[in-house]
PDB file of C-alpha atoms in Angstrom:
ATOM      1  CA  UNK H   1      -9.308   9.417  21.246  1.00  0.00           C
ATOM      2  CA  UNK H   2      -9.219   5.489  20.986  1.00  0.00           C
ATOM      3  CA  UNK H   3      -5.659   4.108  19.685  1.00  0.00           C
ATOM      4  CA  UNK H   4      -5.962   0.852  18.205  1.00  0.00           C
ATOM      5  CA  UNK H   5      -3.195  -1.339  18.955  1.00  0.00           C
ATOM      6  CA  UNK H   6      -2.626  -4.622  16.660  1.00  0.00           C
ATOM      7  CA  UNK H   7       0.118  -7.063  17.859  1.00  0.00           C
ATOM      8  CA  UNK H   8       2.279  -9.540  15.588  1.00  0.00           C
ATOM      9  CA  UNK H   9       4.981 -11.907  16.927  1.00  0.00           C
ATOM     10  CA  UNK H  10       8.123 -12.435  14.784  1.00  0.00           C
ATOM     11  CA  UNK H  11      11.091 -14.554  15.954  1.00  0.00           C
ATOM     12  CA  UNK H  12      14.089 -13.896  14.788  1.00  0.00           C
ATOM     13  CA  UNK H  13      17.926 -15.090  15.950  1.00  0.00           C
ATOM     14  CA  UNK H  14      19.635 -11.726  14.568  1.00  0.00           C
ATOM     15  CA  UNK H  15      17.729 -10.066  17.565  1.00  0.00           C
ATOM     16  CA  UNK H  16      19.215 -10.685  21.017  1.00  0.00           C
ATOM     17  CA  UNK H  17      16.345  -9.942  23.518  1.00  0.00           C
ATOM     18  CA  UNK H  18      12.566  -9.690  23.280  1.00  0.00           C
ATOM     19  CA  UNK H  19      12.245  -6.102  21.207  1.00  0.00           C
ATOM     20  CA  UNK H  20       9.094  -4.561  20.375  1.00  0.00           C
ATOM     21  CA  UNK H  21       8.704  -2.212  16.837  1.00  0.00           C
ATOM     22  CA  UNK H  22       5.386   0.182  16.825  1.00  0.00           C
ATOM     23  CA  UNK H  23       4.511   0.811  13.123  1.00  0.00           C
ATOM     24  CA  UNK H  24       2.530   4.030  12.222  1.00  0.00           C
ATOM     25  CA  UNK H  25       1.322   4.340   8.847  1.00  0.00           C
ATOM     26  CA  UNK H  26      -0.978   6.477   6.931  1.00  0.00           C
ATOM     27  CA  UNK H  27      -1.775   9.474   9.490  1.00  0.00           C
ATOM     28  CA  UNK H  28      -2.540  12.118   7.030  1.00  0.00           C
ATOM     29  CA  UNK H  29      -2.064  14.666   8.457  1.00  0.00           C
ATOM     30  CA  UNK H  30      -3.247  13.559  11.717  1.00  0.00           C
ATOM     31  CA  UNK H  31       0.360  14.260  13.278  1.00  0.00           C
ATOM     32  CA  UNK H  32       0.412  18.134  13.186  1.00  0.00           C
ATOM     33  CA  UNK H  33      -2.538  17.742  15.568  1.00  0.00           C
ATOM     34  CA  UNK H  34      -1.040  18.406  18.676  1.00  0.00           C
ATOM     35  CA  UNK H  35      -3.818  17.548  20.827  1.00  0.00           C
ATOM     36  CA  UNK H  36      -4.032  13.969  19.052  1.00  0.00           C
ATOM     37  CA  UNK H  37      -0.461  13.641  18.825  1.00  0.00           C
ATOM     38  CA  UNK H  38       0.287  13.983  22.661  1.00  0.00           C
ATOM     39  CA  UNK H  39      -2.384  11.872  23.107  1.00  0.00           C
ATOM     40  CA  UNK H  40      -0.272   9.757  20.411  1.00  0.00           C
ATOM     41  CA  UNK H  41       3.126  10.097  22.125  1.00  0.00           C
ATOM     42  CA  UNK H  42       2.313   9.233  25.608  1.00  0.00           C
ATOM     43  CA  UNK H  43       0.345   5.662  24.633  1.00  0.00           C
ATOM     44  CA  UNK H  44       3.108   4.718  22.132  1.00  0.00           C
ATOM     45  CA  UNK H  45       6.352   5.811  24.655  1.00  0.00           C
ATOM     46  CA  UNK H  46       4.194   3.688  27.373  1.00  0.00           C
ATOM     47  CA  UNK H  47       4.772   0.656  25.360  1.00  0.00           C
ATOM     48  CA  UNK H  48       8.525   1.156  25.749  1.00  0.00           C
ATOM     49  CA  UNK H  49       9.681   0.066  22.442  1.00  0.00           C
ATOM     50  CA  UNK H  50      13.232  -0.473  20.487  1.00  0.00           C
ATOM     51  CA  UNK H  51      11.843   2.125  17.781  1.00  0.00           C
ATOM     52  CA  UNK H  52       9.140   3.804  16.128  1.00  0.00           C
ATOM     53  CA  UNK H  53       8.936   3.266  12.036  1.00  0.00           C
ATOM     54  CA  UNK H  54       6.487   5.627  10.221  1.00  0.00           C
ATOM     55  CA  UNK H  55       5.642   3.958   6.472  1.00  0.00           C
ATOM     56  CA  UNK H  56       4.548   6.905   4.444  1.00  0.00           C
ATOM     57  CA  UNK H  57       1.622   8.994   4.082  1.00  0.00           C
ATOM     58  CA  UNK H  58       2.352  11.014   6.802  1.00  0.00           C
ATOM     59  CA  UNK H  59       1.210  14.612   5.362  1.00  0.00           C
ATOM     60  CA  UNK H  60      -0.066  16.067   1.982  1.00  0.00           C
ATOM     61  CA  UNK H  61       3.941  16.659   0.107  1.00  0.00           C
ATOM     62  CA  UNK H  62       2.251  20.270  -0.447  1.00  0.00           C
ATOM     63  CA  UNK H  63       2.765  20.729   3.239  1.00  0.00           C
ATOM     64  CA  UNK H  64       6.116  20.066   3.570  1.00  0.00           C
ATOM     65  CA  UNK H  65       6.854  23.623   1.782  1.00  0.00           C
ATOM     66  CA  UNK H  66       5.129  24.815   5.044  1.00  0.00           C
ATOM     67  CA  UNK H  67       7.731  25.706   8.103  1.00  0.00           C
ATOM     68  CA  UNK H  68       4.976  26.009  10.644  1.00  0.00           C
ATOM     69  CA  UNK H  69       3.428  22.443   9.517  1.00  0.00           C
ATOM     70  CA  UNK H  70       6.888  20.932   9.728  1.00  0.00           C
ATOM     71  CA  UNK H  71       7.398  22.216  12.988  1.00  0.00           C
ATOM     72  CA  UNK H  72       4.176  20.584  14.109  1.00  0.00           C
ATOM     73  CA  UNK H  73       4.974  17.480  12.631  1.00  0.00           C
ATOM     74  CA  UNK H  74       8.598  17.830  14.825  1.00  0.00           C
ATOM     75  CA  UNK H  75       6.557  18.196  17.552  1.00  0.00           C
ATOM     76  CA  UNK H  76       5.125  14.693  17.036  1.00  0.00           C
ATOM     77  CA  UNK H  77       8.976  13.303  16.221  1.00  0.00           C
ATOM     78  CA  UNK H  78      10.863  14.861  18.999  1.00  0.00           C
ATOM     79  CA  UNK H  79       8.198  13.537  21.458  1.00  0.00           C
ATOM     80  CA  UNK H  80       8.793  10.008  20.265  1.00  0.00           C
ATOM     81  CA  UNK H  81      12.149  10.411  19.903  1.00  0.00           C
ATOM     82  CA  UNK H  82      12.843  11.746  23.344  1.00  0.00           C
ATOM     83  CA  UNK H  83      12.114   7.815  24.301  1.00  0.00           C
ATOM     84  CA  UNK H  84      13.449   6.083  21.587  1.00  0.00           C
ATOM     85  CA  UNK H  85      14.431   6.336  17.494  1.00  0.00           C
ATOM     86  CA  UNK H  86      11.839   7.576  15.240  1.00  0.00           C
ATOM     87  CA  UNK H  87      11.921   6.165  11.676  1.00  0.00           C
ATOM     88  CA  UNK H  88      10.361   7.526   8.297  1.00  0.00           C
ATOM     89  CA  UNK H  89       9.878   7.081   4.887  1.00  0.00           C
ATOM     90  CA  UNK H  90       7.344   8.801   2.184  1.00  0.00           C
ATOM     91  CA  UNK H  91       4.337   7.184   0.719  1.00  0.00           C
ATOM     92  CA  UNK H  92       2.137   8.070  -2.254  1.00  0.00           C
ATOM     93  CA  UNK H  93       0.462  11.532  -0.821  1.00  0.00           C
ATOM     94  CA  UNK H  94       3.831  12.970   0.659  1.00  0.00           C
ATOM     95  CA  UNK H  95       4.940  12.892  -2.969  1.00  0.00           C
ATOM     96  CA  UNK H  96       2.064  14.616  -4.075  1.00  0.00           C
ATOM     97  CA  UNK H  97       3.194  18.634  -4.269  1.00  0.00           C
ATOM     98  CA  UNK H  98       6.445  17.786  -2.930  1.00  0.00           C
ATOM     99  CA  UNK H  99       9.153  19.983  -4.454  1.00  0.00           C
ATOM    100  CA  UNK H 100      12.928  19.760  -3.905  1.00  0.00           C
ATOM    101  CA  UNK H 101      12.838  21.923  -0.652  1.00  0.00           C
ATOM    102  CA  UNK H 102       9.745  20.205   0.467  1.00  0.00           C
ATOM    103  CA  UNK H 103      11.805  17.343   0.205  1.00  0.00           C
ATOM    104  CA  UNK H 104      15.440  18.656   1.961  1.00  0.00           C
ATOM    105  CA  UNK H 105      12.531  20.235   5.062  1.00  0.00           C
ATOM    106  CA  UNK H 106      11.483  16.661   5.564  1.00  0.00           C
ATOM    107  CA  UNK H 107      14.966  14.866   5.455  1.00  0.00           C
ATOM    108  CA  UNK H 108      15.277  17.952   7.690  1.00  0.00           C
ATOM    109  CA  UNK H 109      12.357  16.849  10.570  1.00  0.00           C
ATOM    110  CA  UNK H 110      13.441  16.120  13.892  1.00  0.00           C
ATOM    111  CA  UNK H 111      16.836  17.842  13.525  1.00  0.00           C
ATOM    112  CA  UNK H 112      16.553  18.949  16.974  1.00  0.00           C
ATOM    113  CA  UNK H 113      16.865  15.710  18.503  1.00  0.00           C
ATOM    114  CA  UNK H 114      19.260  13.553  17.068  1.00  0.00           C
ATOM    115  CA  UNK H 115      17.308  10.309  17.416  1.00  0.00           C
ATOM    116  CA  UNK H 116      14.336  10.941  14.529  1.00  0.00           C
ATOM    117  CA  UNK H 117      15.381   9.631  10.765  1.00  0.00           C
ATOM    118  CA  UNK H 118      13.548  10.814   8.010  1.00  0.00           C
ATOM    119  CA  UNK H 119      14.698   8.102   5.829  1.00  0.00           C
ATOM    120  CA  UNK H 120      15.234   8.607   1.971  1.00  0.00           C
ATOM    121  CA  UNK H 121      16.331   5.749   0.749  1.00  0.00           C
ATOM    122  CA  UNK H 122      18.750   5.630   3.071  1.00  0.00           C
ATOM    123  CA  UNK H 123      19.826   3.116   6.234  1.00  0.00           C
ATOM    124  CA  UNK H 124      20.235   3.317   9.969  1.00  0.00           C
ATOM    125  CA  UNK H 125      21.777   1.189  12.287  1.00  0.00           C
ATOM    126  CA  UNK H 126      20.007   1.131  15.542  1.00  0.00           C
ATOM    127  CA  UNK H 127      21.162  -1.903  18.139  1.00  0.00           C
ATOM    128  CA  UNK H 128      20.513  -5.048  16.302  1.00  0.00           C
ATOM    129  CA  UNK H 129      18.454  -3.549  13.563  1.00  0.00           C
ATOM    130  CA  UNK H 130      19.294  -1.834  10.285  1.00  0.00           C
ATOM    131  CA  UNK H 131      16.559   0.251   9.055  1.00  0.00           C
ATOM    132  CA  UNK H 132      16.168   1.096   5.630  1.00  0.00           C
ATOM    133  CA  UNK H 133      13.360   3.243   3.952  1.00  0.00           C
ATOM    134  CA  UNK H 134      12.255   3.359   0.587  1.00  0.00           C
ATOM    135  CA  UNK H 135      10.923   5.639  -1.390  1.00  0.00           C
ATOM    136  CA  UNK H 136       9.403   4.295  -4.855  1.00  0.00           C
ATOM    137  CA  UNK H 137       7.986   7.694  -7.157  1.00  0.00           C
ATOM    138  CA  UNK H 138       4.249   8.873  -7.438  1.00  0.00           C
ATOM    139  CA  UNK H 139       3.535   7.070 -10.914  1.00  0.00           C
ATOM    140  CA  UNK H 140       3.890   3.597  -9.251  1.00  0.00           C
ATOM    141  CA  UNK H 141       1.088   4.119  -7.217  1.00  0.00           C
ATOM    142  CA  UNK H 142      -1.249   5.379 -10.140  1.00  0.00           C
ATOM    143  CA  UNK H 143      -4.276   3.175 -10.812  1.00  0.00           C
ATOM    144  CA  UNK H 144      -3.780   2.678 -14.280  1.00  0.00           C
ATOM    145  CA  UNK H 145      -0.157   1.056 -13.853  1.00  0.00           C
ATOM    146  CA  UNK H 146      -1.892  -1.241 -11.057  1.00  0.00           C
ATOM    147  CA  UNK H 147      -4.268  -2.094 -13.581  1.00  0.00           C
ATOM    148  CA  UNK H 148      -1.838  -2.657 -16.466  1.00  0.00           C
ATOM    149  CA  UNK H 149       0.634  -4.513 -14.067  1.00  0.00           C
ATOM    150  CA  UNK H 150       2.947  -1.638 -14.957  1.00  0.00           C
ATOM    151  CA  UNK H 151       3.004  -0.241 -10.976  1.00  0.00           C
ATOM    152  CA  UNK H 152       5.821  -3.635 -10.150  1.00  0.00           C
ATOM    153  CA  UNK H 153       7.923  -2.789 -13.364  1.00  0.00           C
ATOM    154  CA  UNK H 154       8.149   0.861 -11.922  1.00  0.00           C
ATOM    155  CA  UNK H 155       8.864  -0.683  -8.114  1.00  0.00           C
ATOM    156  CA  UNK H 156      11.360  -2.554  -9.390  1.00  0.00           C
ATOM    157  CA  UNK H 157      12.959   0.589 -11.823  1.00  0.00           C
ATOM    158  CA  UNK H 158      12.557   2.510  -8.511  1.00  0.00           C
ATOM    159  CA  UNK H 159      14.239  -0.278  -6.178  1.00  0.00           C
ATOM    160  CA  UNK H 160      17.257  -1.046  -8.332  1.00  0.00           C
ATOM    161  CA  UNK H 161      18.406   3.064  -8.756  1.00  0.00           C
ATOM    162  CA  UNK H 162      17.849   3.740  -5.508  1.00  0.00           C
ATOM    163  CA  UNK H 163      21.095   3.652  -4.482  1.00  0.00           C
ATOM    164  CA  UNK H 164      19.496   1.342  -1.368  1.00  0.00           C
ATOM    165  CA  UNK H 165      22.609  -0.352   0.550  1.00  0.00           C
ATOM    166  CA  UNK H 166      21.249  -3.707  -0.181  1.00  0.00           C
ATOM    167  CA  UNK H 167      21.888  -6.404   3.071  1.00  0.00           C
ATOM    168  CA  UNK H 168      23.867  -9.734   1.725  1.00  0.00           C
ATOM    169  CA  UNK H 169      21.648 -12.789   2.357  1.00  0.00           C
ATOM    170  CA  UNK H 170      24.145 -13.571   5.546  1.00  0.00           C
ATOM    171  CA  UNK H 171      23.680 -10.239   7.024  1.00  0.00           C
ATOM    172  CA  UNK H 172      24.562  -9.683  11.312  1.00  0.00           C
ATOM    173  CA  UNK H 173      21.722  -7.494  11.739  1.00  0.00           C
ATOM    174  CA  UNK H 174      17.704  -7.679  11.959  1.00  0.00           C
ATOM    175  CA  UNK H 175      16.795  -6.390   8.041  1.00  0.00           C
ATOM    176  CA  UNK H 176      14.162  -3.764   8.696  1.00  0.00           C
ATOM    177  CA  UNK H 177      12.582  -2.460   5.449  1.00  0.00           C
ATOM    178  CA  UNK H 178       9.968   0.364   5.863  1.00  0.00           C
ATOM    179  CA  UNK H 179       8.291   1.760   2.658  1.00  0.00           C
ATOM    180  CA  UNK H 180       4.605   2.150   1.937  1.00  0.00           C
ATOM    181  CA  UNK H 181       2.638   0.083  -0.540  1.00  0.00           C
ATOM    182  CA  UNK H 182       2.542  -4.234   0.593  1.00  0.00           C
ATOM    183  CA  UNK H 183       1.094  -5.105  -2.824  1.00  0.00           C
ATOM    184  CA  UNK H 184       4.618  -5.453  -5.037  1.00  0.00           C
ATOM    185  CA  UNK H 185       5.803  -7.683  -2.361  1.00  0.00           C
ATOM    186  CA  UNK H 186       3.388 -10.498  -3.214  1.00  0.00           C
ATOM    187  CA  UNK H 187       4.710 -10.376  -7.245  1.00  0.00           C
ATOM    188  CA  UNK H 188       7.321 -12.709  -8.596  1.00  0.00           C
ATOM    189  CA  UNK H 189       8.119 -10.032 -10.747  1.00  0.00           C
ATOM    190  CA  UNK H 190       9.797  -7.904  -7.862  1.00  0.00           C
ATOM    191  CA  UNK H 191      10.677 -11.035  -5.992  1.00  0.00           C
ATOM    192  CA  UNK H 192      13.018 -11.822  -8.562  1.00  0.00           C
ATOM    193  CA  UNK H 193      13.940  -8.482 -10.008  1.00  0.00           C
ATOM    194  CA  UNK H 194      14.715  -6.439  -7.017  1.00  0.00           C
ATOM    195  CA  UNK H 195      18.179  -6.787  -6.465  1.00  0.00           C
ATOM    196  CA  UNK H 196      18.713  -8.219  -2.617  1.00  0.00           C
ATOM    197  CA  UNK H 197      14.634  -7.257  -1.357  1.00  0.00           C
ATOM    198  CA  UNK H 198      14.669 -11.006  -0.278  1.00  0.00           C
ATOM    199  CA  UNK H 199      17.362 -10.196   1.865  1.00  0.00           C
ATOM    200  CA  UNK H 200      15.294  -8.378   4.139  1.00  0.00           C
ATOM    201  CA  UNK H 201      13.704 -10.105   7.244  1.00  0.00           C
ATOM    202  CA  UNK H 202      10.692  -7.630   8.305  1.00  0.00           C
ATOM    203  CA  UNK H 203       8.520  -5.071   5.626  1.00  0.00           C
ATOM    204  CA  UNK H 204       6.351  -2.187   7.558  1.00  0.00           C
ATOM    205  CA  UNK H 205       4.064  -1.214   5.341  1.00  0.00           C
ATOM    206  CA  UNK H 206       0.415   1.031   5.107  1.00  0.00           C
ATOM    207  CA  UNK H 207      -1.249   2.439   1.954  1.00  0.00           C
ATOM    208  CA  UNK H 208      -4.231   0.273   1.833  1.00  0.00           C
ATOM    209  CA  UNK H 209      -5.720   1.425   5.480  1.00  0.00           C
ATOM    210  CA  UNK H 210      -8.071  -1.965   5.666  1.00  0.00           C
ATOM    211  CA  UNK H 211      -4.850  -4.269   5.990  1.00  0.00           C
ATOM    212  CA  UNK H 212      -3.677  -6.783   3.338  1.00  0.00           C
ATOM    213  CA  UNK H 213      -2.643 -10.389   3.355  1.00  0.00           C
ATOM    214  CA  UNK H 214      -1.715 -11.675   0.192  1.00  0.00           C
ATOM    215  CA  UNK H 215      -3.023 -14.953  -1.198  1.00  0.00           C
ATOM    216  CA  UNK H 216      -0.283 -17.252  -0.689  1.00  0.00           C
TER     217      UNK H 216
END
């Protein structure tokens, strides 16, 4: 198995010492492998870095009602997290099937270890980061509200009831937001309606698999 590593600089004051982040986004599936995910484990905890964030799309929500496919994804976490934290938050396909004890069994992943966080729109401190992950609902990832221009109204509804502790503009720490889709991001609509998002000095992202840069 070939990992494919892709590097970005970011420079930042809040952080006190050269700190690297590994994102991981869109496995489906891929991390109840254990074969692939030792393979996984050993290149990423070689790299040494502050954390490990995982933006969504991680496995089918169906799955989650599954012990022994939970387990196998813990495998994955507790690996990574016997190194360092292990972020998380749920994209579009770990909502799809996902029922309320699908959802308690993945805040529930990695309870062995005490360093993975299966973030639900929720924060964690770690060193000179705060980490929060988002969770926005299915419907804003539908087609048709893309189409319409619907799918930022619904971020937006999402973002603002989320109950997200929102970081003031002057915040001490390194702003970490980890969620799924990049697209809202790049709208004035959520720029300006998302209460504190601007506030935020780094967004890990996947969903669209062939990268994204918006226009401006």
């Amino acid at each position: 198995m070939k990992i494919t590593k892709i590097n970005y600089d970011l420079f930042s004051d809040k952080v006190k010492k050269d700190e690297r982040v590994v994102l991981i986004s869109d496995a489906h599936d891929k991390l109840t492998d254990r074969k692939f995910s030792s393979q996984l484990i050993k290149g990423i905890n070689d790299l040494k870095p502050h954390h490990v964030a995982i933006a969504g799309d991680t496995m089918q929500g169906v799955k989650y009602n599954n012990p022994e496919k939970c387990r196998d994804l813990a495998y994955t976490l507790e690996g990574l997290a016997e190194a360092q934290p292990v972020v998380m938050s749920l994209g579009n396909h770990d909502l799809v099937g996902l029922t309320e004890e699908g959802r308690r069994n993945y805040r529930g992943l990695g309870a062995n270890s005490g360093n993975v966080y299966p973030l639900d729109n929720q924060s964690v401190v770690l060193g000179d980061f705060r980490v929060t992950g988002f969770s926005t609902e299915r419907e804003a990832y539908a087609p048709s509200n893309h189409k319409s221009g619907k799918a930022n109204e619904l971020f937006v509804q999402d973002w603002n009831s989320s109950g997200i502790i929102l970081p003031k503009e002057n915040s001490p720490y390194f702003e970490e937001l980890v969620g799924h889709a990049p697209h809202p991001l790049a709208s004035r609509e959520v720029l300006e309606n998302a209460l504190g998002i601007r506030n935020f000095n780094m967004y890990l992202t996947g969903h669209l698999h062939d990268g994204y840069m918006p226009a401006w």
